[in-house]
XYZ file of C-alpha atoms in Angstrom:
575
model
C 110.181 113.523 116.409
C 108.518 114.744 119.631
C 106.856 117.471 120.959
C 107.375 118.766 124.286
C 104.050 119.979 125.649
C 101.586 118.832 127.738
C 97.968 118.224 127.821
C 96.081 121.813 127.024
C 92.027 121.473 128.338
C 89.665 123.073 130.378
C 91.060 120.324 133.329
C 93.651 120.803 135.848
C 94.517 118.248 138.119
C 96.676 117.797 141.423
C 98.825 115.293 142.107
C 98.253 112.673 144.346
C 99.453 109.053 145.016
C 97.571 106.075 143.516
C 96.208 102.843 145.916
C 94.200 99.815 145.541
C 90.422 101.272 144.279
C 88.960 97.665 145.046
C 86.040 98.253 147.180
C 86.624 101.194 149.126
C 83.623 102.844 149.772
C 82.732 99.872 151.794
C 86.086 100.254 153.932
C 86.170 104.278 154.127
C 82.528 105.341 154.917
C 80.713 104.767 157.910
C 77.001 102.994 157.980
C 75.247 106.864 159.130
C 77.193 108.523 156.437
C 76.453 105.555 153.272
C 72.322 106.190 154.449
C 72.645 109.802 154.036
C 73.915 109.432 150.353
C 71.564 106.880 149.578
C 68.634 108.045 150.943
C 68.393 111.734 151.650
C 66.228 113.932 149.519
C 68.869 116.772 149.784
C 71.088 115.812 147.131
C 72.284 119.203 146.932
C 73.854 118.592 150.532
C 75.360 115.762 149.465
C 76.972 117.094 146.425
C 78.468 120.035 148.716
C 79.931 117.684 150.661
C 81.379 115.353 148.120
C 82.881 118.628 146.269
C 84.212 119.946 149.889
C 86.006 116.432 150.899
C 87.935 116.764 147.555
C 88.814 120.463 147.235
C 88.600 121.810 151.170
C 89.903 118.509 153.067
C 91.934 117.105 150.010
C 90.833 113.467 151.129
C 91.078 111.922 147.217
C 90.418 108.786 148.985
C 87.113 109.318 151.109
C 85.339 111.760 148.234
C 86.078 108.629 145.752
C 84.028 106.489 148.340
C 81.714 109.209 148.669
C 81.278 108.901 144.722
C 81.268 105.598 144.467
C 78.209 105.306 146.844
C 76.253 108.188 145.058
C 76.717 106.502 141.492
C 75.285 103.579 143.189
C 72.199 105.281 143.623
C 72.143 107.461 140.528
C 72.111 103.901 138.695
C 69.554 102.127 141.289
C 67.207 104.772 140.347
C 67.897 105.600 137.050
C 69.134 109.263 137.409
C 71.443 110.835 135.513
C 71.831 113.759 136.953
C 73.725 112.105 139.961
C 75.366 109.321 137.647
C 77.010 112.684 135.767
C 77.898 114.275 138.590
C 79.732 111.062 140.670
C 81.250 109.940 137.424
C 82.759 112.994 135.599
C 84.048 113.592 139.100
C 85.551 110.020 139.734
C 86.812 110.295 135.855
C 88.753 113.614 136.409
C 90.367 112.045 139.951
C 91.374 109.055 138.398
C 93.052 110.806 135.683
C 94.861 112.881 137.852
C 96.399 109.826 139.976
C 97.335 107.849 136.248
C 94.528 104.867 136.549
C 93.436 105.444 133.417
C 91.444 102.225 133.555
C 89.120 103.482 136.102
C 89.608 106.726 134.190
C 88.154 105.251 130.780
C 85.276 103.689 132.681
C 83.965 106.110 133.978
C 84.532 108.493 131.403
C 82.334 106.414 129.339
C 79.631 106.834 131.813
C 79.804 110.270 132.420
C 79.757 110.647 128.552
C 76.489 108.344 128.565
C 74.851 110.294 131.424
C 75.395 113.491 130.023
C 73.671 112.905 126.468
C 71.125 111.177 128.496
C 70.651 114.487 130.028
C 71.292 116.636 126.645
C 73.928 118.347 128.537
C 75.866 120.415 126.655
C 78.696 121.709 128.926
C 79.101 118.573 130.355
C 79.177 116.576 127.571
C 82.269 118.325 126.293
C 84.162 118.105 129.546
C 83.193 114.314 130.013
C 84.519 113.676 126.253
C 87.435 115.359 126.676
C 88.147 113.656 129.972
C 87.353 110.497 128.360
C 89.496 111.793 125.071
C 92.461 112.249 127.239
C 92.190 109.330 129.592
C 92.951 107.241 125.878
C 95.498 109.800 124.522
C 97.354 109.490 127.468
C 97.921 105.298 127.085
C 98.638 105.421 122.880
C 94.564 105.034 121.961
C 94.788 108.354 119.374
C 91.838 106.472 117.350
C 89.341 106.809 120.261
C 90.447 109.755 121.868
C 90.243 111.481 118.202
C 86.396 110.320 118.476
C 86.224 111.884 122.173
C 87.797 115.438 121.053
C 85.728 115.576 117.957
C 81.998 114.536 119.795
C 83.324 117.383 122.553
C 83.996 119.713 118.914
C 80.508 118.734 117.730
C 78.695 119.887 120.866
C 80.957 122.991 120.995
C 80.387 123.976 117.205
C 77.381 126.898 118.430
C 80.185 128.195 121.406
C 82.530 129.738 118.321
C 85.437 131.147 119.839
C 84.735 130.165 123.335
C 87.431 128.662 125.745
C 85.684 125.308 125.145
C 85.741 124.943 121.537
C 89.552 126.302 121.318
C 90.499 123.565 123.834
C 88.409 121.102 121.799
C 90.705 122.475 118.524
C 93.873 121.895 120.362
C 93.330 118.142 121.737
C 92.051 117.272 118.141
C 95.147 118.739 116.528
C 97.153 116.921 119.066
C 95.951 113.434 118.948
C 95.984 114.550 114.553
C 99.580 115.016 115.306
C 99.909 111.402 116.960
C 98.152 109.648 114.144
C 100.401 111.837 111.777
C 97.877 113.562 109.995
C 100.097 116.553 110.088
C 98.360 118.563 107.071
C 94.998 118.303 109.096
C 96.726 119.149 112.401
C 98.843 122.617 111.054
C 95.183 123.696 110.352
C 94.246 122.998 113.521
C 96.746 124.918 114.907
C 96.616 128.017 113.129
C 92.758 128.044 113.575
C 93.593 127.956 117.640
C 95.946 131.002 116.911
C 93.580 133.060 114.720
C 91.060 132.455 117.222
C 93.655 133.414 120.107
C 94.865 136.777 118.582
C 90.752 138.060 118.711
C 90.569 137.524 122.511
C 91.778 139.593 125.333
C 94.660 137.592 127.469
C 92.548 139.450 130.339
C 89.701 138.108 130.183
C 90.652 134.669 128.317
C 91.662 132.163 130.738
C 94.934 130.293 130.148
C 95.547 133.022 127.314
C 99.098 132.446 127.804
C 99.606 128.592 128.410
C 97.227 128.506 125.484
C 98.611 130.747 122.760
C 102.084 128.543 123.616
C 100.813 125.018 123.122
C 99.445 125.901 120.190
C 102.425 127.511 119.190
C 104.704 125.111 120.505
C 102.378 122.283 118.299
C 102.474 124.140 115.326
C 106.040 124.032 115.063
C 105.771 120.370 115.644
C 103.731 120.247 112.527
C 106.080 122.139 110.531
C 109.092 120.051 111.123
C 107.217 116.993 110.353
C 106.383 117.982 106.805
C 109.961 119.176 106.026
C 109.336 122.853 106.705
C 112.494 123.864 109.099
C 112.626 126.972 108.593
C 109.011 127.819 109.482
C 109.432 126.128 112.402
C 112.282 127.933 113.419
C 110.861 131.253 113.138
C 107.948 129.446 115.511
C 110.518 128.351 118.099
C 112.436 131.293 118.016
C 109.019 133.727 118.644
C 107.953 131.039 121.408
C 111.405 131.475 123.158
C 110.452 135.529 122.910
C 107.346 135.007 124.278
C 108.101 132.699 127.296
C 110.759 135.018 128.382
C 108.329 138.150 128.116
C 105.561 135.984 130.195
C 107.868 134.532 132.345
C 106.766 131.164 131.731
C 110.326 128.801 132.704
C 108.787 125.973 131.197
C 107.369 126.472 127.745
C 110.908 128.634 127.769
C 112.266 124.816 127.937
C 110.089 123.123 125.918
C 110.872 126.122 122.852
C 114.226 125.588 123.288
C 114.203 121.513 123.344
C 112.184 121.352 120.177
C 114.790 124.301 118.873
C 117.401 122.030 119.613
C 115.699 118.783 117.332
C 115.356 121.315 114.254
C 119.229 121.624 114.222
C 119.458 117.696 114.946
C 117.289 117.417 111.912
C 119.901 119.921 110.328
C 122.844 117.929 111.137
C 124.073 121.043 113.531
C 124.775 118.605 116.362
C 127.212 120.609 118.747
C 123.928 123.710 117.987
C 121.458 121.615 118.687
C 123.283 120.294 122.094
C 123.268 123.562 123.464
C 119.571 124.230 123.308
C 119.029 120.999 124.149
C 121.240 121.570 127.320
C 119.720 125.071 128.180
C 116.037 123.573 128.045
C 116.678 120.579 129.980
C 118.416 122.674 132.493
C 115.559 124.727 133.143
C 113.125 121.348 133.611
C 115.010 120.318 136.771
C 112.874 122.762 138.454
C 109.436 120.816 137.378
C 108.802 117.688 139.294
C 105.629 117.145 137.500
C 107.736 116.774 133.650
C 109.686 113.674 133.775
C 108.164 112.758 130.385
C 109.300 115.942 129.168
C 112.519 115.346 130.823
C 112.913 111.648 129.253
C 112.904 112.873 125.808
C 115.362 115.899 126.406
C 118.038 113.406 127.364
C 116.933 110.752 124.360
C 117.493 113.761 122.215
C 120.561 114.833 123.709
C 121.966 111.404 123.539
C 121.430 110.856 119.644
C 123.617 114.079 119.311
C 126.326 112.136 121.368
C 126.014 109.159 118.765
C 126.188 111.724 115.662
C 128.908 112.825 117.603
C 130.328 109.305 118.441
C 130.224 109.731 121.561
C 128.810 106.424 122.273
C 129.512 105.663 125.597
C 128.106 109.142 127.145
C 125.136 108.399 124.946
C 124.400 105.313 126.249
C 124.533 106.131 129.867
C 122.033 109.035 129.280
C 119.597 106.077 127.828
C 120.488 103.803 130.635
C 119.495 106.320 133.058
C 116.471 107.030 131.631
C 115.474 103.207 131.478
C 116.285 103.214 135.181
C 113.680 106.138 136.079
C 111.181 104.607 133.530
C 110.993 101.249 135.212
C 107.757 99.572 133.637
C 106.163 103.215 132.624
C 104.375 102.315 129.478
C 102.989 105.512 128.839
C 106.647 107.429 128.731
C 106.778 108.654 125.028
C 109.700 107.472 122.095
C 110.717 103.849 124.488
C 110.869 102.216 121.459
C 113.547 104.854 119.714
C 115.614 104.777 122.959
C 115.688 101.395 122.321
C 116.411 101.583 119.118
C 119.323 103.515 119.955
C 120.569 101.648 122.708
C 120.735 98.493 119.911
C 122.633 100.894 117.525
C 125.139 101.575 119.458
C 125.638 98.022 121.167
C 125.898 97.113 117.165
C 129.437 99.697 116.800
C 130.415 98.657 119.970
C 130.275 94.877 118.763
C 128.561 93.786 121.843
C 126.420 91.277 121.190
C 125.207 90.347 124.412
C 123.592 93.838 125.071
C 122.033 94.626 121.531
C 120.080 90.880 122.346
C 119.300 92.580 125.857
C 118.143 95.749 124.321
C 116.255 93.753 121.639
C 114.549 91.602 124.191
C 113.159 95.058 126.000
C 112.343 96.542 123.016
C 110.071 94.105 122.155
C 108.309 93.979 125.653
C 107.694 97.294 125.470
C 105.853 97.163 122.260
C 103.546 94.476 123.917
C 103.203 96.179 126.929
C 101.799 98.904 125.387
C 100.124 97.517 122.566
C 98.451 95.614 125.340
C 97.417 98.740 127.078
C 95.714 100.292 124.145
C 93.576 96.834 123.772
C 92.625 97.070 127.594
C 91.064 100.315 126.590
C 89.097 99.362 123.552
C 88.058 96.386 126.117
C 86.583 98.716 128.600
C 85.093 100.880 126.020
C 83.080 97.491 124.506
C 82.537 96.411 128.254
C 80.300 98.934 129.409
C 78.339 99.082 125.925
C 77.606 95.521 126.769
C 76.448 96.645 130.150
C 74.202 99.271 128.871
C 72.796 96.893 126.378
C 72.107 94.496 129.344
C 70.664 96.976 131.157
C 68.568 98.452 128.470
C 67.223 94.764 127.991
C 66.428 94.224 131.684
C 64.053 96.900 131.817
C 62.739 95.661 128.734
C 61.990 92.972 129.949
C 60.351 94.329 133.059
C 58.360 96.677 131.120
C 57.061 94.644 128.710
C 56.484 90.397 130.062
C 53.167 90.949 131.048
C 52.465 87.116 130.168
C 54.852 84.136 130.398
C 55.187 83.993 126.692
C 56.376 87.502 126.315
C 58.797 87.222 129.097
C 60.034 84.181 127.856
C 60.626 86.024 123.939
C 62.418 88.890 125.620
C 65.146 87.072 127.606
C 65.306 84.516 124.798
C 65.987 87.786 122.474
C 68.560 89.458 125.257
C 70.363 86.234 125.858
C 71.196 86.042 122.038
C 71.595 89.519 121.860
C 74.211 89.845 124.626
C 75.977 86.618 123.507
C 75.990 88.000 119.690
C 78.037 91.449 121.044
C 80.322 88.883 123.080
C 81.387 86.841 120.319
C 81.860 89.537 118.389
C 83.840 91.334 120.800
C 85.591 88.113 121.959
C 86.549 87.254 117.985
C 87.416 91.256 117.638
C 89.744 90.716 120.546
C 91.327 87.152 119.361
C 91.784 88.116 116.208
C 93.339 91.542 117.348
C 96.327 89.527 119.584
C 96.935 87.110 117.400
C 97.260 89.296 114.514
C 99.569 91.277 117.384
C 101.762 87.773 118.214
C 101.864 87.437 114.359
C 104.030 91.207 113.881
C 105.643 90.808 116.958
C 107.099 87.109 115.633
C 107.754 88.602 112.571
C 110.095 91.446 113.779
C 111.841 89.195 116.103
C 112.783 87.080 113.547
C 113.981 89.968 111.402
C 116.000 90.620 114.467
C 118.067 87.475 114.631
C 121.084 87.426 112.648
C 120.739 87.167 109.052
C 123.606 85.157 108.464
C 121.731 81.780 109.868
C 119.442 81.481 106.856
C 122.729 81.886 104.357
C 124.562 79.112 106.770
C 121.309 76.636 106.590
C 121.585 77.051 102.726
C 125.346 76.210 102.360
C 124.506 73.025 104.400
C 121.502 71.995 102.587
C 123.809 72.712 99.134
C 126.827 70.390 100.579
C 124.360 67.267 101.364
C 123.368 67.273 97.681
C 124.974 64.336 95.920
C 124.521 65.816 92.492
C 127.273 67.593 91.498
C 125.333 69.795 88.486
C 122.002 70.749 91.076
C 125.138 71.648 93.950
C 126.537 73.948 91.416
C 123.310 75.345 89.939
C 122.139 76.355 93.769
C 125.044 77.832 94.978
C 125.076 80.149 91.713
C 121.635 80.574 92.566
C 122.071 81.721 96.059
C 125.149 84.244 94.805
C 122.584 85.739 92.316
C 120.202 86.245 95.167
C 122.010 88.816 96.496
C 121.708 91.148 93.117
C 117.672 91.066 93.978
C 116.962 89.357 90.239
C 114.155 88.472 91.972
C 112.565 92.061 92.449
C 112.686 92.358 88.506
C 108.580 92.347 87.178
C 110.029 89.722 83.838
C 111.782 87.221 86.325
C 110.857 83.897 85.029
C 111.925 80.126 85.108
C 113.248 80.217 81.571
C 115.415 83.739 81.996
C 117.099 82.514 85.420
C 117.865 78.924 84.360
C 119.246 81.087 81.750
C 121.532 83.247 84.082
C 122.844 80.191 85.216
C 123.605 78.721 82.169
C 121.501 75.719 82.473
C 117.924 74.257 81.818
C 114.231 74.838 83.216
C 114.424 71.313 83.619
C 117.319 71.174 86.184
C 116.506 74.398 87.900
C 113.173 73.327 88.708
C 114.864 69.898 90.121
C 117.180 71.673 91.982
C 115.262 73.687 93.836
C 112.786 70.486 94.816
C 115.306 68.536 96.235
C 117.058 71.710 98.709
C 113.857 73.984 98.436
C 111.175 71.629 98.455
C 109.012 74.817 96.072
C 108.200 75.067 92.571
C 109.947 78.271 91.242
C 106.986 80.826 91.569
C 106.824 79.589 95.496
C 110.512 80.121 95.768
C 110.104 83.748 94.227
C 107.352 84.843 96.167
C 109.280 84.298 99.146
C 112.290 86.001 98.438
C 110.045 88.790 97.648
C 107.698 88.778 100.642
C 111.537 88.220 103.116
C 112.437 91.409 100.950
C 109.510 93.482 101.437
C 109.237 92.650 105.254
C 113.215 93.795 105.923
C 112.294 96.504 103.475
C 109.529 97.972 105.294
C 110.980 98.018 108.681
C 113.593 99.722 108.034
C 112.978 102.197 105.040
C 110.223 104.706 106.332
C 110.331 106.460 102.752
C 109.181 103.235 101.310
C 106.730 102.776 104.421
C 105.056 105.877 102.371
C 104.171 104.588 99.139
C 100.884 103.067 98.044
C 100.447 98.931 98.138
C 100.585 99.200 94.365
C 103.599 101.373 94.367
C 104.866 98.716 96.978
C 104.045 96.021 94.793
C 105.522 97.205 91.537
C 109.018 97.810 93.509
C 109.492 94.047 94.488
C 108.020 92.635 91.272
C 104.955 91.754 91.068
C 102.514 93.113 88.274
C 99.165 92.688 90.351
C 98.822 94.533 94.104
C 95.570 91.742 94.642
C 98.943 89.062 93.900
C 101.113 90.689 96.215
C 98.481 91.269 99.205
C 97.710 87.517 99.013
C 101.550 86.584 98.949
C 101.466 88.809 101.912
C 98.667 86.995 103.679
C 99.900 83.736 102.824
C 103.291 84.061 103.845
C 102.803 85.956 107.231
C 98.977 85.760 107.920
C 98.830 89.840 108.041
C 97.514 92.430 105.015
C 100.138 94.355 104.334
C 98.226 97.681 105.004
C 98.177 96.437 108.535
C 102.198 95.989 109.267
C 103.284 99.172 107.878
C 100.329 100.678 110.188
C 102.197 98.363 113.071
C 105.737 99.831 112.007
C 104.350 103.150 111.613
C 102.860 102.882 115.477
């Protein structure tokens, strides 16, 4: 399920169009204006007249040069006053025109500068920039980090505007990593906090007291509680009406419509889902929001069997999405799309679908390892840095200066193999689940075919038999039963250890216990993707269910058959 909010903080940003970033202070400021930034004492001046080009003359382009030219003096001379002020400012731009790259880079540095400083303000705003900048491309580990160092600096500002939006993005990002006990909290501390404050005086009383109602209900659904959340819609709906706000109105009436989805009230749910996306059309700035009222609509049209109207809402939102990674629930359209090629018996178009599906997942798995790049990047800078002036400060003799780059030089290279071996371990791992849920994928019926060959090339009549009664028995599961041994299937198949063993050498080319373990392990894998209620249990729990009497056996089958813990593909299946 998805919510349909967006982003609550102390930010708002404008729209604007996104260019090429490379280099263009150099190409957008002229030589008298680059010495005034660099040089004058009047930094004040300067700052006006950065702040001025972006809010009076709306020139995104010239106040990022502008920026970009001041940070290079804020780092030249080792001031973070400047450094804070260029990049919190180049943070929040880049946000607002999606380059959440340049976003996360700067972030980071405005974070730095502002500790550096033991600025309090600031360093909330700069981690909640930072916090969103992740959020916003599927990093909810490190933007839960962000939102909870801006909490931490906002913990002796109780009730303020700062700490409620600090409550709000952790509950959010919470809600992403499904933590949904932890995030309901969240939410109903935002709302007690709310109800004390006068919607007078408390900026964004309204937009605020919705999002956090709107999330709540969110939270409620996803722990089984429909009728709570209901009552939560139903009171939002109320409340957007009575404040006139058109497009939380929408959004209560969208998430309305997935509670009676979830209730199996299709033709219900379709007309809330109708009235709210109605009432987006007049928000250019919601096409997310607008992508997931359709997917929702269109899995009431395949409840309804309604295929081919489904599909065509999916298609068209595929078109608009083009190569949007960050548009939220691809991978269910997908999924749906595939569903419905499968009734329609068109096999050409679930392999299509498939094919995407799995792109997307890389794409954006991809994304999220960018990020956690940048983020080690400039800590590898800093640590340069920080070793540089070391150096300078300290190699008053050739033997000293010698030790410290000696020590830096090992240092650096130490954080860049470990990053490096972070990083390949991190894709292949990656390549390794993607492999395995392609092959999952492929029709099932090839391994079955490959087995009935291998069985007709055997020129012993007794092993032929034996295997193909072994293969029918495979599909009872025998194999998921904890006393399965040698001796009691040899004695299902009314013959000897000694020719089941044989058997399965000559076709199998495995002992028994190798040939068990992998029916278990193909099992578990199938199992897995496709059972979320299983996805739930514990790796014990997991391991009892397919046979084995030891988790520490199981995990090692794991490893051994597809290189990956098994802690780590539900997390993949999960994400």
């Amino acid at each position: 399920m998805f919510l349909l909010t967006f982003y609550t903080s102390v930010f708002f940003f404008h729209n604007v169009t996104a260019q090429n970033q490379e280099n263009i202070a150099d190409s957008l400021i002229s030589k008298e204006m680059r010495l005034f930034i660099l040089t004058s004492d009047a930094t004040d001046k300067i700052e006006e007249r950065i702040q001025n080009t972006f809010d009076i003359e709306k020139d995104t382009m010239l106040g990022l040069a502008y920026c970009e030219t001041y940070l290079e003096r804020g780092k030249e001379k080792e001031n973070y006053e400047i450094q804070y002020f260029a990049g919190v400012r180049m943070t929040y731009m880049y946000y607002s025109m999606s380059n959440y790259d340049k976003a996360i880079q700067y972030g980071s540095l405005s974070v730095k500068a502002a500790d550096k400083l033991k600025d309090t303000l600031g360093g909330i705003s700069s981690n909640l920039l930072l916090g969103s900048s992740l959020y916003v491309i599927g990093n909810y580990d490190d933007a839960l980090v962000s939102y909870l160092a801006a909490k931490e600096l906002s913990n002796h500002m109780e009730g303020s505007q700062y700490e409620v939006a600090c409550l709000i993005n952790i509950s959010n990002a919470r809600l992403k990593l499904r933590q949904f006990d932890e995030a309901l909290k969240g939410f109903n501390e935002v709302l007690s906090t709310i109800k004390t404050k006068d919607s007078t005086t408390f900026s964004g009383y309204n937009e605020t007291y919705l999002s956090a109602m709107l999330s709540k209900g969110l939270s409620l659904s996803e722990l089984e509680r429909l009728e709570e959340a209901e009552k939560i819609y139903n009171t939002g709906i109320s409340y957007s009406k009575a404040t006139k706000n058109k497009k939380y109105e929408a959004f209560f009436n969208i998430n309305l419509g997935n509670i009676y989805y979830l209730r199996d009230k299709y033709h219900k749910s379709l007309g809330f889902l109708q009235e709210g996306r109605a009432m987006l059309r007049d928000f250019s700035d919601l096409e997310n929001n607008k992508f997931i009222a359709d997917y929702f609509i269109a899995r009431n049209y395949f409840k309804l069997e309604k295929y081919d109207e489904a599909l065509k809402l999916i298609d068209a939102n595929f078109e608009r999405i083009g190569d949007n990674t960050n548009t939220d629930k691809t991978k269910e359209m997908y999924q749906l799309a595939i569903d419905i090629s499968k009734i329609q018996e068109n096999k050409e178009q679930e392999l299509f679908y498939l094919k995407k599906q799995s792109e997307v997942a890389e794409a954006k798995s991809k994304k999220r390892l960018l990020a956690r790049e940048l983020l080690y990047k400039n800590d590898i800078k800093d640590i340069t840095i920080e070793n540089e002036k070391l150096k300078d400060e300290k190699a008053k003799t050739q033997v000293d200066k010698s030790i410290i780059l000696t020590v830096s030089i090992i240092l650096v290279s130490l954080i860049l193999f470990i990053f490096l071996s972070y990083h390949r371990k991190t894709k292949q791992k990656e390549q390794k689940f993607l492999a395995i849920i392609e092959d999952i994928s492929k029709n099932k019926e090839l391994e079955t075919t490959q087995k009935v060959s291998q069985v007709s090339n055997i020129k012993d009549e007794k092993a032929k038999a034996i295997l193909e009664q072994l293969h029918e028995l495979e599909s009872t599961h025998f194999y998921l039963s904890q006393d399965v041994t040698l001796h009691s299937t040899a004695k299902l198949l009314n013959t000897n250890t000694t020719y089941l063993s044989k058997a399965l050498n000559a076709v199998e080319n495995k002992s028994f216990s190798q040939y068990l373990n992998k029916l278990r392990i193909d099992y578990v894998l199938v199992k897995l993707k496709e059972d979320a209620v299983f996805r739930s249990y514990t790796i014990h729990a997991i391991s009892t269910e397919i046979g084995y009497k030891s988790a520490t056996t199981f995990i090692k089958e794991f490893k051994n058959k597809t290189g990956l813990n098994p802690s780590y593909y539900i997390k993949k299946i999960e994400d």
